[in-house]
Amino acid sequence: MTVALPTPATTHLANIPSPDRGVWFLGPVPIRAYALCIIVGIIIAIFWAERRWVARGGRKGAVTDIAVFAVPFGLVGGRLYHVITDYWRYFGADSPNPWWGIFQIWQGGLGIWGAVALGAVGAWIGCRRRGVPLPAFADAVAPGLVVAQAVGRLGNYFNQELYGGRTDLPWGLEIYQREPDPVTGVAVSDVPVEVVHPTFLYELLWNLLVALLIVWADRKFRMGHGRVFALYVAGYTAGRFWIEMMRTDPASTPFDLGIRVNVYVSALVFLLAVVYLLLSRRGREEPHLLLGKPMPGDPDYGTGNPVPQENGESGQQSGRGSVTEETFESERAGEDDPPDSSSEHGATGRPNRTE
C-alpha cells in the first residue's frame, strides 16, 4: 500500500533542520535527548540556586536537600498537567497511545504549570524540614528554574514537537517524517514535510531573557519575600501567552473552551503574579533567617548550636558567628580584610554580634 506524503514545503537556505532522530540506542538501552535535556536543566537549576542561596546568607547544602522533595513532586505535577490537557492522546477510542502511556514520561510531555505547582508543594515540605522560608527559597531558585525550562525546550526540538504553523521566514523549522513514530523513529527522507515556526525556540530565547531580567532586577532593587519568583512567573507567562497562540498542536481540557487552555492559564497566572508583586513586602530577608536547621553533613550539626530566631538572637552558626545584614553585604562585596581585634572581637577572640 502506498502512503501519500504531504506536499513538501518550500525550503530556505537559512531554515533550521530538525534532528533526524530523538533517541539513540547503546545496545538495548535507549538514550533519549528529551530526558537528557530535562536532567541537564535540573542540574543547572540546583547548582545556580545553591550559589544564590549561600550568597544571600543561607546554609550550604540546603537547596540540594529541598530539591530532593521538589524535583520528584515537580515531575509528577508536570506529567499530570500534560495528561489533563492532552487527555485525548491516552483515553478514548481514537487515542494514539494506550492508557498506560500516561506513565511513559520518557516519551515527552511535561506541563510547566503542573511542575511549578506541585514542585512548590515539594519545596514547601523540604523548606519545613530545613526550617527556611519558602519565599526566600523560591527567590533563590527563580533564575535557574527559567534557564532549566530553556534547556528543556531543546528536548522538544529533538522530539519534533511544540511548533507553530507554516512559515516562509528564513528561520523556519524543517519537519521530517519519522518512522515508526515521530519520537522514537528515524527520518525517512531528507526532504522536509513542512517548514513551521520554531515556537520551542521562541520560548527558549524568551526564557533566557527573563533570566537576565530577574537577575538584574534582583541586584538593583534587592528583591525578596518571593518577589523575584513572582517576577519570573510574570515574565514567563507574558511570553508564553503570545507563543502559545502560535502553536498548532492540540491542548485542551475535556471541556473545550474554544482556545488553547494554556492561553487562559498564562493570563490568569500573570495577573496573580503582578498582584503579588504589587502587594508583597519590599526588601530582602535578614540573612541569618536563611540558615535554618543544621542537617547531617553540615559543619555544626550535632554541636548543640541553636537554630536562628527571627529576632536574631542565635548562637554561632556555621563556625562564623551570627550573620547580620552588614556582615552579609561585606562578604558579597569581597571585603576580606581582617577586622581590628580591638573593636570587633571580645575577650574570647570570637566576633561580637552587631545589630
mmCIF file of C-alpha atoms in Angstrom:
data_model
loop_
_atom_site.group_PDB
_atom_site.id
_atom_site.type_symbol
_atom_site.label_atom_id
_atom_site.label_comp_id
_atom_site.label_asym_id
_atom_site.label_seq_id
_atom_site.Cartn_x
_atom_site.Cartn_y
_atom_site.Cartn_z
ATOM 1 C CA MET A 1 0.000 0.000 0.000
ATOM 2 C CA THR A 2 1.406 3.369 -0.986
ATOM 3 C CA VAL A 3 1.127 6.182 1.528
ATOM 4 C CA ALA A 4 0.913 9.671 0.070
ATOM 5 C CA LEU A 5 3.128 12.140 1.907
ATOM 6 C CA PRO A 6 2.139 15.792 2.353
ATOM 7 C CA THR A 7 3.463 18.172 -0.252
ATOM 8 C CA PRO A 8 6.901 19.358 0.940
ATOM 9 C CA ALA A 9 7.091 23.000 1.905
ATOM 10 C CA THR A 10 9.418 25.330 0.089
ATOM 11 C CA THR A 11 12.779 25.231 1.842
ATOM 12 C CA HIS A 12 15.071 28.169 2.513
ATOM 13 C CA LEU A 13 18.835 28.083 2.790
ATOM 14 C CA ALA A 14 18.628 29.512 6.318
ATOM 15 C CA ASN A 15 15.944 27.137 7.599
ATOM 16 C CA ILE A 16 16.589 25.228 10.819
ATOM 17 C CA PRO A 17 16.745 21.479 10.134
ATOM 18 C CA SER A 18 15.285 19.138 12.739
ATOM 19 C CA PRO A 19 17.431 16.265 14.015
ATOM 20 C CA ASP A 20 16.817 13.023 12.150
ATOM 21 C CA ARG A 21 16.001 11.302 15.454
ATOM 22 C CA GLY A 22 15.449 11.974 19.140
ATOM 23 C CA VAL A 23 16.599 8.624 20.528
ATOM 24 C CA TRP A 24 19.885 6.776 20.178
ATOM 25 C CA PHE A 25 20.497 3.207 21.304
ATOM 26 C CA LEU A 26 23.503 1.765 23.112
ATOM 27 C CA GLY A 27 22.644 -1.856 22.531
ATOM 28 C CA PRO A 28 19.168 -2.279 24.045
ATOM 29 C CA VAL A 29 19.474 0.910 26.150
ATOM 30 C CA PRO A 30 17.712 3.981 24.688
ATOM 31 C CA ILE A 31 19.408 7.356 25.168
ATOM 32 C CA ARG A 32 16.659 9.947 24.880
ATOM 33 C CA ALA A 33 17.530 13.552 24.091
ATOM 34 C CA TYR A 34 14.419 14.805 25.860
ATOM 35 C CA ALA A 35 15.358 13.085 29.111
ATOM 36 C CA LEU A 36 18.952 14.325 28.887
ATOM 37 C CA CYS A 37 17.764 17.922 28.441
ATOM 38 C CA ILE A 38 15.475 17.644 31.472
ATOM 39 C CA ILE A 39 18.319 16.230 33.596
ATOM 40 C CA VAL A 40 20.777 18.930 32.496
ATOM 41 C CA GLY A 41 18.175 21.604 33.231
ATOM 42 C CA ILE A 42 17.595 20.268 36.750
ATOM 43 C CA ILE A 43 21.334 20.215 37.452
ATOM 44 C CA ILE A 44 21.700 23.829 36.276
ATOM 45 C CA ALA A 45 18.769 24.964 38.409
ATOM 46 C CA ILE A 46 20.077 23.276 41.573
ATOM 47 C CA PHE A 47 23.669 24.444 41.084
ATOM 48 C CA TRP A 48 22.722 28.066 40.454
ATOM 49 C CA ALA A 49 20.144 28.131 43.242
ATOM 50 C CA GLU A 50 22.726 26.755 45.680
ATOM 51 C CA ARG A 51 25.151 29.554 44.847
ATOM 52 C CA ARG A 52 22.445 32.207 45.178
ATOM 53 C CA TRP A 53 21.230 30.735 48.454
ATOM 54 C CA VAL A 54 24.674 30.796 50.047
ATOM 55 C CA ALA A 55 25.343 34.318 48.694
ATOM 56 C CA ARG A 56 22.163 35.519 50.415
ATOM 57 C CA GLY A 57 23.312 34.090 53.750
ATOM 58 C CA GLY A 58 21.803 30.611 53.617
ATOM 59 C CA ARG A 59 23.382 27.376 54.711
ATOM 60 C CA LYS A 60 25.287 25.393 52.099
ATOM 61 C CA GLY A 61 23.545 22.192 51.044
ATOM 62 C CA ALA A 62 20.035 23.406 51.884
ATOM 63 C CA VAL A 63 18.979 23.726 48.236
ATOM 64 C CA THR A 64 20.017 20.168 47.448
ATOM 65 C CA ASP A 65 18.113 18.861 50.464
ATOM 66 C CA ILE A 66 14.974 20.726 49.414
ATOM 67 C CA ALA A 67 15.372 19.643 45.777
ATOM 68 C CA VAL A 68 15.089 16.024 46.897
ATOM 69 C CA PHE A 69 11.423 16.810 47.560
ATOM 70 C CA ALA A 70 10.770 19.484 44.940
ATOM 71 C CA VAL A 71 12.103 17.678 41.851
ATOM 72 C CA PRO A 72 10.034 14.451 42.125
ATOM 73 C CA PHE A 73 6.920 16.436 43.001
ATOM 74 C CA GLY A 74 7.565 18.726 40.042
ATOM 75 C CA LEU A 75 7.977 15.845 37.591
ATOM 76 C CA VAL A 76 4.735 14.243 38.768
ATOM 77 C CA GLY A 77 2.894 17.563 38.598
ATOM 78 C CA GLY A 78 4.212 18.309 35.130
ATOM 79 C CA ARG A 79 3.093 14.924 33.870
ATOM 80 C CA LEU A 80 -0.349 15.254 35.439
ATOM 81 C CA TYR A 81 -0.890 18.613 33.756
ATOM 82 C CA HIS A 82 0.190 17.173 30.403
ATOM 83 C CA VAL A 83 -2.182 14.225 30.710
ATOM 84 C CA ILE A 84 -5.085 16.516 31.640
ATOM 85 C CA THR A 85 -4.514 18.919 28.735
ATOM 86 C CA ASP A 86 -3.676 16.116 26.257
ATOM 87 C CA TYR A 87 -6.135 13.525 27.558
ATOM 88 C CA TRP A 88 -7.117 12.579 24.002
ATOM 89 C CA ARG A 89 -3.675 11.022 23.498
ATOM 90 C CA TYR A 90 -4.365 8.305 26.067
ATOM 91 C CA PHE A 91 -8.122 7.944 26.505
ATOM 92 C CA GLY A 92 -10.885 7.270 24.016
ATOM 93 C CA ALA A 93 -11.428 5.016 21.043
ATOM 94 C CA ASP A 94 -9.259 7.146 18.730
ATOM 95 C CA SER A 95 -6.377 7.811 21.130
ATOM 96 C CA PRO A 96 -2.966 7.174 19.516
ATOM 97 C CA ASN A 97 -1.490 5.745 22.747
ATOM 98 C CA PRO A 98 -2.684 3.141 25.260
ATOM 99 C CA TRP A 99 -3.855 4.441 28.632
ATOM 100 C CA TRP A 100 -0.680 3.224 30.348
ATOM 101 C CA GLY A 101 1.232 5.667 28.164
ATOM 102 C CA ILE A 102 0.481 8.276 30.846
ATOM 103 C CA PHE A 103 3.394 6.773 32.794
ATOM 104 C CA GLN A 104 5.854 6.890 29.873
ATOM 105 C CA ILE A 105 7.336 10.246 30.794
ATOM 106 C CA TRP A 106 10.460 9.491 28.754
ATOM 107 C CA GLN A 107 8.350 9.884 25.602
ATOM 108 C CA GLY A 108 7.969 13.598 26.365
ATOM 109 C CA GLY A 109 5.139 15.594 27.836
ATOM 110 C CA LEU A 110 5.616 17.812 30.892
ATOM 111 C CA GLY A 111 3.396 20.807 31.633
ATOM 112 C CA ILE A 112 5.269 23.648 33.320
ATOM 113 C CA TRP A 113 2.168 24.783 35.247
ATOM 114 C CA GLY A 114 1.769 21.425 36.943
ATOM 115 C CA ALA A 115 5.511 21.139 37.501
ATOM 116 C CA VAL A 116 5.704 24.504 39.278
ATOM 117 C CA ALA A 117 2.511 23.960 41.282
ATOM 118 C CA LEU A 118 3.301 20.500 42.622
ATOM 119 C CA GLY A 119 7.026 21.273 42.760
ATOM 120 C CA ALA A 120 6.148 24.137 45.108
ATOM 121 C CA VAL A 121 4.408 21.635 47.380
ATOM 122 C CA GLY A 122 7.564 19.525 47.462
ATOM 123 C CA ALA A 123 9.675 22.619 48.092
ATOM 124 C CA TRP A 124 7.366 23.598 50.959
ATOM 125 C CA ILE A 125 7.894 20.192 52.549
ATOM 126 C CA GLY A 126 11.656 20.500 52.145
ATOM 127 C CA CYS A 127 11.678 24.048 53.495
ATOM 128 C CA ARG A 128 9.656 22.991 56.547
ATOM 129 C CA ARG A 129 12.153 20.219 57.179
ATOM 130 C CA ARG A 130 15.069 22.622 56.806
ATOM 131 C CA GLY A 131 13.436 25.457 58.717
ATOM 132 C CA VAL A 132 13.825 28.076 55.998
ATOM 133 C CA PRO A 133 11.189 30.404 54.484
ATOM 134 C CA LEU A 134 9.677 29.147 51.240
ATOM 135 C CA PRO A 135 9.501 32.617 49.574
ATOM 136 C CA ALA A 136 13.228 33.152 50.103
ATOM 137 C CA PHE A 137 13.983 29.717 48.665
ATOM 138 C CA ALA A 138 11.780 30.448 45.652
ATOM 139 C CA ASP A 139 13.691 33.691 45.027
ATOM 140 C CA ALA A 140 16.981 31.799 45.005
ATOM 141 C CA VAL A 141 15.660 29.187 42.574
ATOM 142 C CA ALA A 142 13.895 31.531 40.120
ATOM 143 C CA PRO A 143 16.629 32.350 37.539
ATOM 144 C CA GLY A 144 17.965 28.800 37.455
ATOM 145 C CA LEU A 145 14.456 27.450 37.043
ATOM 146 C CA VAL A 146 13.676 29.530 33.968
ATOM 147 C CA VAL A 147 17.052 28.608 32.430
ATOM 148 C CA ALA A 148 16.227 24.945 33.118
ATOM 149 C CA GLN A 149 12.995 25.453 31.184
ATOM 150 C CA ALA A 150 15.013 26.853 28.295
ATOM 151 C CA VAL A 151 17.264 23.785 28.265
ATOM 152 C CA GLY A 152 14.217 21.540 28.440
ATOM 153 C CA ARG A 153 12.853 23.131 25.267
ATOM 154 C CA LEU A 154 15.813 21.644 23.389
ATOM 155 C CA GLY A 155 14.229 18.281 24.132
ATOM 156 C CA ASN A 156 11.154 19.402 22.209
ATOM 157 C CA TYR A 157 13.449 20.218 19.287
ATOM 158 C CA PHE A 158 14.762 16.648 19.201
ATOM 159 C CA ASN A 159 11.236 15.264 19.533
ATOM 160 C CA GLN A 160 9.902 17.473 16.706
ATOM 161 C CA GLU A 161 7.122 18.865 18.856
ATOM 162 C CA LEU A 162 5.710 22.176 20.111
ATOM 163 C CA TYR A 163 5.978 24.091 16.865
ATOM 164 C CA GLY A 164 3.713 26.573 15.132
ATOM 165 C CA GLY A 165 2.100 26.954 11.740
ATOM 166 C CA ARG A 166 3.765 27.077 8.349
ATOM 167 C CA THR A 167 6.077 29.985 7.631
ATOM 168 C CA ASP A 168 8.294 31.376 4.886
ATOM 169 C CA LEU A 169 10.577 33.146 7.354
ATOM 170 C CA PRO A 170 14.273 32.270 6.978
ATOM 171 C CA TRP A 171 14.427 30.735 10.460
ATOM 172 C CA GLY A 172 11.576 28.323 9.824
ATOM 173 C CA LEU A 173 11.924 24.836 11.307
ATOM 174 C CA GLU A 174 12.058 21.897 8.901
ATOM 175 C CA ILE A 175 9.891 18.963 9.994
ATOM 176 C CA TYR A 176 10.613 15.488 8.639
ATOM 177 C CA GLN A 177 8.572 12.320 8.570
ATOM 178 C CA ARG A 178 9.935 9.756 11.002
ATOM 179 C CA GLU A 179 9.239 6.053 11.167
ATOM 180 C CA PRO A 180 7.913 4.181 13.064
ATOM 181 C CA ASP A 181 6.797 7.257 15.059
ATOM 182 C CA PRO A 182 7.789 10.929 15.441
ATOM 183 C CA VAL A 183 9.578 10.469 18.789
ATOM 184 C CA THR A 184 11.477 7.174 18.653
ATOM 185 C CA GLY A 185 11.595 6.923 14.871
ATOM 186 C CA VAL A 186 14.184 7.968 12.302
ATOM 187 C CA ALA A 187 13.671 10.397 9.419
ATOM 188 C CA VAL A 188 12.868 8.511 6.233
ATOM 189 C CA SER A 189 13.812 11.374 3.907
ATOM 190 C CA ASP A 190 15.977 14.477 3.937
ATOM 191 C CA VAL A 191 13.158 16.438 2.290
ATOM 192 C CA PRO A 192 11.075 18.286 4.919
ATOM 193 C CA VAL A 193 7.346 17.688 5.035
ATOM 194 C CA GLU A 194 6.763 21.289 6.102
ATOM 195 C CA VAL A 195 8.539 24.385 7.392
ATOM 196 C CA VAL A 196 6.990 25.845 10.545
ATOM 197 C CA HIS A 197 7.501 28.440 13.261
ATOM 198 C CA PRO A 198 10.004 27.077 15.844
ATOM 199 C CA THR A 199 7.904 28.112 18.844
ATOM 200 C CA PHE A 200 10.080 25.982 21.114
ATOM 201 C CA LEU A 201 12.995 28.232 20.099
ATOM 202 C CA TYR A 202 10.971 31.388 20.690
ATOM 203 C CA GLU A 203 10.220 30.211 24.207
ATOM 204 C CA LEU A 204 13.837 29.159 24.799
ATOM 205 C CA LEU A 205 15.109 32.627 23.903
ATOM 206 C CA TRP A 206 12.343 34.324 25.880
ATOM 207 C CA ASN A 207 13.234 32.270 28.966
ATOM 208 C CA LEU A 208 16.859 33.358 28.760
ATOM 209 C CA LEU A 209 15.761 36.999 28.541
ATOM 210 C CA VAL A 210 13.542 36.513 31.604
ATOM 211 C CA ALA A 211 16.519 35.053 33.494
ATOM 212 C CA LEU A 212 18.590 38.143 32.667
ATOM 213 C CA LEU A 213 15.707 40.407 33.694
ATOM 214 C CA ILE A 214 15.191 38.877 37.123
ATOM 215 C CA VAL A 215 18.918 38.733 37.907
ATOM 216 C CA TRP A 216 19.253 42.427 37.003
ATOM 217 C CA ALA A 217 16.129 43.422 38.949
ATOM 218 C CA ASP A 218 17.197 41.416 41.989
ATOM 219 C CA ARG A 219 20.591 43.111 42.114
ATOM 220 C CA LYS A 220 19.227 46.603 41.513
ATOM 221 C CA PHE A 221 16.191 46.521 43.818
ATOM 222 C CA ARG A 222 17.297 43.886 46.375
ATOM 223 C CA MET A 223 14.107 41.923 45.957
ATOM 224 C CA GLY A 224 12.988 39.374 48.492
ATOM 225 C CA HIS A 225 9.976 37.729 50.139
ATOM 226 C CA GLY A 226 9.076 35.845 46.953
ATOM 227 C CA ARG A 227 9.118 38.882 44.655
ATOM 228 C CA VAL A 228 11.945 37.501 42.478
ATOM 229 C CA PHE A 229 9.906 34.368 41.900
ATOM 230 C CA ALA A 230 6.802 36.439 41.163
ATOM 231 C CA LEU A 231 8.760 38.439 38.579
ATOM 232 C CA TYR A 232 9.883 35.179 36.979
ATOM 233 C CA VAL A 233 6.276 33.971 36.812
ATOM 234 C CA ALA A 234 5.033 37.268 35.352
ATOM 235 C CA GLY A 235 7.827 37.434 32.791
ATOM 236 C CA TYR A 236 7.480 33.818 31.724
ATOM 237 C CA THR A 237 3.690 33.912 31.378
ATOM 238 C CA ALA A 238 3.814 37.154 29.373
ATOM 239 C CA GLY A 239 5.916 35.390 26.750
ATOM 240 C CA ARG A 240 4.084 32.091 26.996
ATOM 241 C CA PHE A 241 0.797 33.877 26.226
ATOM 242 C CA TRP A 242 1.783 35.027 22.737
ATOM 243 C CA ILE A 243 3.919 31.973 21.977
ATOM 244 C CA GLU A 244 1.027 29.694 22.919
ATOM 245 C CA MET A 245 -1.189 31.486 20.391
ATOM 246 C CA MET A 246 1.238 30.437 17.622
ATOM 247 C CA ARG A 247 1.316 26.727 18.431
ATOM 248 C CA THR A 248 -0.702 24.276 16.368
ATOM 249 C CA ASP A 249 -0.543 21.130 18.489
ATOM 250 C CA PRO A 250 -3.814 20.466 20.334
ATOM 251 C CA ALA A 251 -4.017 21.227 24.050
ATOM 252 C CA SER A 252 -7.351 21.411 25.813
ATOM 253 C CA THR A 253 -9.240 20.090 28.812
ATOM 254 C CA PRO A 254 -12.184 17.699 28.458
ATOM 255 C CA PHE A 255 -14.292 20.886 28.464
ATOM 256 C CA ASP A 256 -13.196 22.600 25.272
ATOM 257 C CA LEU A 257 -13.117 26.370 25.728
ATOM 258 C CA GLY A 258 -12.558 27.173 22.057
ATOM 259 C CA ILE A 259 -8.951 28.284 22.568
ATOM 260 C CA ARG A 260 -5.838 26.621 23.918
ATOM 261 C CA VAL A 261 -6.215 26.153 27.657
ATOM 262 C CA ASN A 262 -2.639 27.315 28.240
ATOM 263 C CA VAL A 263 -3.586 30.764 26.952
ATOM 264 C CA TYR A 264 -6.145 31.136 29.723
ATOM 265 C CA VAL A 265 -3.754 29.769 32.311
ATOM 266 C CA SER A 266 -0.981 32.138 31.200
ATOM 267 C CA ALA A 267 -3.255 35.169 31.504
ATOM 268 C CA LEU A 268 -4.586 34.154 34.930
ATOM 269 C CA VAL A 269 -1.175 33.298 36.400
ATOM 270 C CA PHE A 270 0.297 36.533 35.001
ATOM 271 C CA LEU A 271 -2.337 38.609 36.789
ATOM 272 C CA LEU A 272 -1.795 36.751 40.068
ATOM 273 C CA ALA A 273 1.979 37.285 39.834
ATOM 274 C CA VAL A 274 1.561 41.008 39.176
ATOM 275 C CA VAL A 275 -0.804 41.359 42.152
ATOM 276 C CA TYR A 276 1.747 39.628 44.361
ATOM 277 C CA LEU A 277 4.500 41.939 43.146
ATOM 278 C CA LEU A 278 2.397 44.996 43.984
ATOM 279 C CA LEU A 279 1.224 43.851 47.405
ATOM 280 C CA SER A 280 4.159 41.863 48.815
ATOM 281 C CA ARG A 281 6.717 43.166 51.276
ATOM 282 C CA ARG A 282 9.689 45.126 49.972
ATOM 283 C CA GLY A 283 13.330 44.487 50.779
ATOM 284 C CA ARG A 284 15.075 41.215 51.473
ATOM 285 C CA GLU A 285 15.030 38.754 54.332
ATOM 286 C CA GLU A 286 17.637 39.074 57.070
ATOM 287 C CA PRO A 287 20.436 36.669 56.088
ATOM 288 C CA HIS A 288 20.506 34.914 59.478
ATOM 289 C CA LEU A 289 16.909 33.787 58.927
ATOM 290 C CA LEU A 290 18.009 31.732 55.923
ATOM 291 C CA LEU A 291 20.393 29.478 57.846
ATOM 292 C CA GLY A 292 17.568 27.238 59.035
ATOM 293 C CA LYS A 293 18.194 23.962 60.815
ATOM 294 C CA PRO A 294 21.556 22.193 60.618
ATOM 295 C CA MET A 295 21.242 18.782 58.976
ATOM 296 C CA PRO A 296 23.585 15.759 58.791
ATOM 297 C CA GLY A 297 26.642 16.804 56.832
ATOM 298 C CA ASP A 298 26.532 20.434 57.961
ATOM 299 C CA PRO A 299 29.644 21.652 59.830
ATOM 300 C CA ASP A 300 27.764 22.388 63.051
ATOM 301 C CA TYR A 301 25.301 19.502 63.007
ATOM 302 C CA GLY A 302 25.033 17.925 66.442
ATOM 303 C CA THR A 303 27.049 20.659 68.170
ATOM 304 C CA GLY A 304 24.103 21.982 70.115
ATOM 305 C CA ASN A 305 24.167 25.372 68.404
ATOM 306 C CA PRO A 306 20.692 26.886 68.485
ATOM 307 C CA VAL A 307 18.647 27.500 65.372
ATOM 308 C CA PRO A 308 18.489 31.218 64.419
ATOM 309 C CA GLN A 309 15.342 33.006 65.581
ATOM 310 C CA GLU A 310 13.575 35.878 63.879
ATOM 311 C CA ASN A 311 14.836 38.366 66.471
ATOM 312 C CA GLY A 312 18.401 37.484 65.542
ATOM 313 C CA GLU A 313 19.214 36.050 68.992
ATOM 314 C CA SER A 314 21.053 32.973 67.885
ATOM 315 C CA GLY A 315 24.333 31.387 68.736
ATOM 316 C CA GLN A 316 27.272 30.850 66.459
ATOM 317 C CA GLN A 317 26.279 29.354 63.101
ATOM 318 C CA SER A 318 28.420 27.506 60.598
ATOM 319 C CA GLY A 319 31.531 28.468 62.538
ATOM 320 C CA ARG A 320 31.335 32.128 61.527
ATOM 321 C CA GLY A 321 29.086 33.707 64.162
ATOM 322 C CA SER A 322 25.646 35.153 63.705
ATOM 323 C CA VAL A 323 25.054 36.597 60.262
ATOM 324 C CA THR A 324 23.807 40.163 60.042
ATOM 325 C CA GLU A 325 22.871 42.303 57.056
ATOM 326 C CA GLU A 326 26.124 44.285 57.438
ATOM 327 C CA THR A 327 28.417 41.266 57.508
ATOM 328 C CA PHE A 328 26.472 39.675 54.674
ATOM 329 C CA GLU A 329 26.922 42.732 52.467
ATOM 330 C CA SER A 330 30.638 42.957 53.231
ATOM 331 C CA GLU A 331 31.078 39.312 52.251
ATOM 332 C CA ARG A 332 29.321 39.883 48.932
ATOM 333 C CA ALA A 333 31.485 42.932 48.289
ATOM 334 C CA GLY A 334 34.627 40.876 48.855
ATOM 335 C CA GLU A 335 35.790 42.764 51.949
ATOM 336 C CA ASP A 336 38.051 40.039 53.257
ATOM 337 C CA ASP A 337 40.455 42.200 55.307
ATOM 338 C CA PRO A 338 40.637 41.021 58.931
ATOM 339 C CA PRO A 339 38.840 43.417 61.304
ATOM 340 C CA ASP A 340 40.531 45.327 64.079
ATOM 341 C CA SER A 341 40.589 42.969 67.042
ATOM 342 C CA SER A 342 40.146 45.855 69.483
ATOM 343 C CA SER A 343 36.726 46.789 68.101
ATOM 344 C CA GLU A 344 35.354 43.656 66.501
ATOM 345 C CA HIS A 345 36.424 40.888 68.897
ATOM 346 C CA GLY A 346 35.733 40.222 72.500
ATOM 347 C CA ALA A 347 37.941 38.574 75.069
ATOM 348 C CA THR A 348 37.199 35.156 73.684
ATOM 349 C CA GLY A 349 38.536 36.049 70.247
ATOM 350 C CA ARG A 350 35.129 35.401 68.686
ATOM 351 C CA PRO A 351 33.370 38.035 66.590
ATOM 352 C CA ASN A 352 30.880 40.133 68.524
ATOM 353 C CA ARG A 353 27.371 40.480 67.164
ATOM 354 C CA THR A 354 26.433 43.763 65.557
ATOM 355 C CA GLU A 355 22.866 44.951 65.427
#
